[in-house]
Amino acid sequence: MGLEFLEGNEAIARGAMKANCNFFAGYPITPSSSILQYMLNMVPYSGGVAIQAEDEIASIGFCIGAAMAGSKVLTATSGPGISLYSENIGLAIMGETPMVIVNVQRQGPATGSATKGAEGDIQFTRWCTSGGLPVIVLSPATVGEAYELTYRAFNLSEQYRLPVFLLTNKEIGITRESVDLDTIALPSLVERARVVADEEYLPHYFDKLSEVPAISDFGGEHIARFTTSTHDKAAYLTTSPLVIQEMIDHYTAKIEEAADELALVKEDFQDGAEILIISYGITSRSTAVAVREARAKGVKISALTLQTLYPVSKTAMTSAMNGMKKVIVPEMNMGQYILEVERLVPAGVELVGVNKMDTTLISPDEILERGGLR
Amino acid sequence: MNAVRETYLTDAIGPLPFCPGCGHHRLIKALDKTLTKLQPDPKKVVIVTDIGCIGLADRYFVTHAFHGLHGRSITYACGLKLARPELTVIVLKGDGGCGIGGTHLLNVARRNIGITLIVANNFNYGMTGGQHSVTTPTDGLTATTPLGNIEAAMDLCGTAIAAGAPWAYRGTGFDRDLTDRIADAIRQPGFAMLDIWDMCTAYYLPRNQLGKKDLTGMMERLGLQAGVLIDRPRPEYGEQYRNLHEISEQVPRKRPEITPKYTNTVARQTGVVIAGSAGQKIRSAAGLFAQAGMFANLEATQKDDYPITVMTGHSITEIIISPESIDYTAIDSPDYFVVISEDGLEKSWGRIAKLANSATLYAEESLDLPATDAKVVRLPFVATAKKINRLSVGIVALAAMLHDTGMFSLDAFKDSITVLQKPAIADVNLQALKAGAAIL
Ligand SMILES: Cc1ncc(C[n+]2csc(CCOP(=O)(O)OP(=O)(O)O)c2C)c(N)n1
Ligand code: SF4
Ligand SMILES: [Mg+2]
C-alpha cells in the first residue's frame, strides 16, 4: 500500500477489509455514501456480499441476519440513518450480535446540512435505542485512526458480542489526508468464541454476569435461536423477573466491567499543569494546536484525547482531572460529552464548554479564547 | 443415515400458545407436515418470524429459530440467505407485519432472494387486540374500525407479483393440498410466497361472524383468485450475485504508491484554495497537486466544496500542505488563493476580500476582482488551457502558482500526474503543466 492520499471513508472500508469483513449492507446518505461504494468494490471480490438495501431498516436487518449466520458485518450511515437503525440496534444488543455500525455525522437535526460536519450525535449514539443498555462507541480523529479504530471495532464486536459504533464526522470521512496505512500497528485479529460441535448450546450462556457467551452460527453445528423478546440463556421467552434482571445485568456487566480495558485514550500531559482539555474526534486536533500555542506562551496545560467515548473511560478521566483547576471540553455540538465529564469532575474544578454547531470546525483560537487561555 | 423425523415440532416448551380455534394452529401444523414430508436437516432450516401471534411460532420447531422486530423478518431472512445460501429460510409473518414492513415485501420479490414467505393472514392484528390491518376487507369490523373499514384490502400476492415475485399462492388454512403447495414454495430456488387466509378466533371471527366457508366467499367478494397465481422462475439473486462477481473482470485496481523523493521550501503549514466551476476538474487537479506535495516530502489534506447538484455552480477545493503532520484542517487564512471562474469567484468573494496582505491571489485575468490586501497576480489561465484542453485549466493554474511560489519542484507535480493518472489523461495534463509553468 505505502503512502496514499485517502479520505476517512476509504480508510474505514480498508480497516473493515483488514478485519475480514465479509458482509456489508447500506443505504446511500451523504457523507457516508462512499463507504457503500468502496465496500461494493471490495467485498464481493473476496467472496463476501455487499448490497445496497431498500432503506436503513433493511440495511441493518440484512446485517443482523448475516452476522448471526457467522459473517463479519459492517453498515454505514449518517445521523438520519441511525434514527432508522434505532429499533434494530436494540435487537442486536438483545441477540448479542457482533456488528460494526459507522455514523459519519453531519449537521442535524433531521436532514440538516448533508455536506457539512458536526458532532451532534454523541449522546444519541449512547442512547440510540430503547432500554438504555450500554454500547461501545469509538471516535477517530484522523484518517489513519479511522482505519485503526474500524479494525478495532470489529475486534471488540466479536469479543463482546454487541454492536460497536464508529462515530466519525464529515470532516474525517470525506477529507483526504496523506497516510501510510502499513505503518499503523494493529492488534491481532479477534474472532467470536464459538461453541464446539458436541457441546450443548445455550445462545446466551454465562457463569459470571460479565462473561461473553460463546456463539454458534445459524446454519452451524447447533440449533441456534435468536429473539427480540425478553428471554433466558436458552433464548426462550421468559417472564421471570429474576431471570430478566439477570440477563439485563449480564448485558450491562459485560461492557461496564470492561470499561478500563476498552478505554482508548491519548495523553499529552505536562508536569505542573492545572488546566486540562478533554476532547475527541476532529476537535482533538484543534486542541493539539491550541495546547502547543498555549505552551509556547508559558501556559502549563495538558490534553486528554478520548478514542473510546462509551463506555466512559472513568479511570483515565478521573486521574487526568486530578489536581486540575480548570477543565475545558470543546465540542462541535451544544455540550454533550461534557455531561459525562461533569459526572466525574472533582468539586471546585471549573468546567468550561467550548461549543459551536455552525458546521465549521472549532479552531485552536476559539479554544484558547473561549477557554480563557489568553 | 439419520432416522426419519415424524415431526419438526418440539414440545420442549409446551404446546403451541395460540387461542383455541386460532388459524395459526392449522398453519403451523401444515408447515410441520410439509417439513416432515421433505425431511430436511433441521440445522439447514431457519424459521424467521416477526412480532405478532404468528411470531410466537418459530421456537416450537426443532430448526433454527429467529424472532425479530415487527415487520422486519424478511430483512433478517435475506441476510441469512445471502450469507449462507445453502440454508432453507422460511419466514412466518402476519398481515400486520406485511403492512409495517411492506417495502421489504416489495423488495424481496423484486430482487428475488430465495426465501419462502408464509403470510398468516387473519385480517387483523391479533396480538395487540384486533385492530385493522392492510388486509382487513372493506366493511370489516375491528377494534379500530368499529363502524366498518373504509380502507381497501391489500392484495398481498398481487402486490408481490407486480413487484416481480416469480411464485405466489393464495389459499386458506383449510386447503386440502396446503402442505403440497408449501412444499412447492420451499422447492423454488427464488422467492416464493403463500398468502394463507385464516381465522383469529379471539377478535376477527366473533366481530364479523365468519365461518370456514366464508373465507372463499370473501375472496370472491374482493375479486381475488385462489391457487398458484404465478409460476415464472427467474434467476435467484444470491446465485446471480456470486456468478456476476466471479466472471467480472473489474476487480478493483490497486492505488499506485506515492514515493516522497523531492525536496521542498515549505517552512510551515500552508493553505491553498482553488476556486472554479463544476466541470473544470478542479477536485482532480487539486488532488494531483496535493499528491505532488507528497512526492515532495510534504503532508497534505484536501477538502472539496460543491453543490449537491454536482454538475452546476462552484467547485472549490482546499489543500493544505505542510512539512509536519496537519492537525487543524481548516484554512482560516489562505496563503495562496487561485480563482479560475465566475462561479468560484462569486462563492469566494467575501473570502478573497478578506485575504491577508501576506497572501497571494492568482486570478484568471478576465475576472473582476474585489478589493483585497493580497498581492494579486492576473494570468490567462483559461486562454492557456484552451490551446490544450478546456478541462486542464486547473492544472494550468496550479502549475503557474507552483512555478511562481517555488514550494517544490514541478517534477513532483509531473510524477504525481504520470504515476496517478491513466496515460491518455496524463498526457494532456503534462502539456497543461508545462504551459502553466511557462505563463510566468
Ligand atoms: C414497531 C412496533 N410497532 C408496534 C408493535 C406492536 N405490535 C405487536 S404485534 C402487532 C401486530 C401483529 O399483527 P400480525 O402481524 O397480523 O400478527 P397476528 O398477531 O395477527 O398473528 C403490533 C402492531 C410492535 N411490536 N413494534
Ligand atoms: S389473538 Fe387471534 S391470532 Fe392471536 S392467538 Fe388468539 S386467535 Fe390467534
Ligand atoms: Mg394478523
Short mmCIF file of C-alpha atoms in Angstrom, two decimals, chain A residues 139-146 148-149 152 184-185 262-270 276-281 284-285 287-288 291 295 302-309 313 316-317 319-320, chain B residues 325 327:
data_model
loop_
_atom_site.label_atom_id
_atom_site.label_comp_id
_atom_site.label_asym_id
_atom_site.label_seq_id
_atom_site.Cartn_x
_atom_site.Cartn_y
_atom_site.Cartn_z
CA SER A 139 -14.28 8.05 17.72
CA PRO A 140 -11.32 8.53 15.35
CA ALA A 141 -9.54 11.86 14.92
CA THR A 142 -7.64 11.19 11.69
CA VAL A 143 -7.90 9.12 8.53
CA GLY A 144 -5.31 6.76 9.97
CA GLU A 145 -7.33 6.35 13.14
CA ALA A 146 -10.47 5.74 11.09
CA GLU A 148 -7.29 1.55 13.00
CA LEU A 149 -10.47 2.05 15.02
CA ARG A 152 -10.50 -2.48 16.47
CA ILE A 184 -0.29 1.66 11.68
CA ALA A 185 0.20 -1.01 14.33
CA LEU A 262 -11.94 -0.70 26.49
CA ALA A 263 -10.53 2.74 27.29
CA LEU A 264 -8.54 4.00 24.32
CA VAL A 265 -7.16 7.41 25.25
CA LYS A 266 -4.21 9.57 24.29
CA GLU A 267 -2.47 11.59 26.93
CA ASP A 268 -0.43 14.71 26.36
CA PHE A 269 0.30 15.66 29.95
CA GLN A 270 2.59 18.41 31.16
CA LEU A 276 -6.78 20.16 31.08
CA ILE A 277 -8.53 19.98 27.73
CA ILE A 278 -10.64 16.86 27.16
CA SER A 279 -11.68 16.32 23.56
CA TYR A 280 -12.34 13.66 20.94
CA GLY A 281 -12.63 13.25 17.19
CA SER A 284 -8.94 16.96 19.40
CA ARG A 285 -6.73 18.12 16.53
CA THR A 287 -6.88 21.01 20.85
CA ALA A 288 -3.41 19.82 19.87
CA VAL A 291 -2.05 23.27 23.52
CA ARG A 295 2.64 26.13 25.98
CA SER A 302 -2.45 19.05 29.50
CA ALA A 303 -4.70 17.34 26.99
CA LEU A 304 -6.64 14.09 27.10
CA THR A 305 -7.99 12.72 23.82
CA LEU A 306 -10.69 10.09 24.02
CA GLN A 307 -10.90 7.47 21.29
CA THR A 308 -13.39 5.44 23.33
CA LEU A 309 -16.42 7.59 24.12
CA SER A 313 -13.22 5.90 30.44
CA ALA A 316 -8.48 7.71 32.75
CA MET A 317 -10.64 10.82 33.01
CA SER A 319 -6.90 10.57 37.06
CA ALA A 320 -6.34 13.18 34.32
CA SER B 325 1.64 16.46 10.39
CA ASP B 327 -3.73 18.87 12.92
#
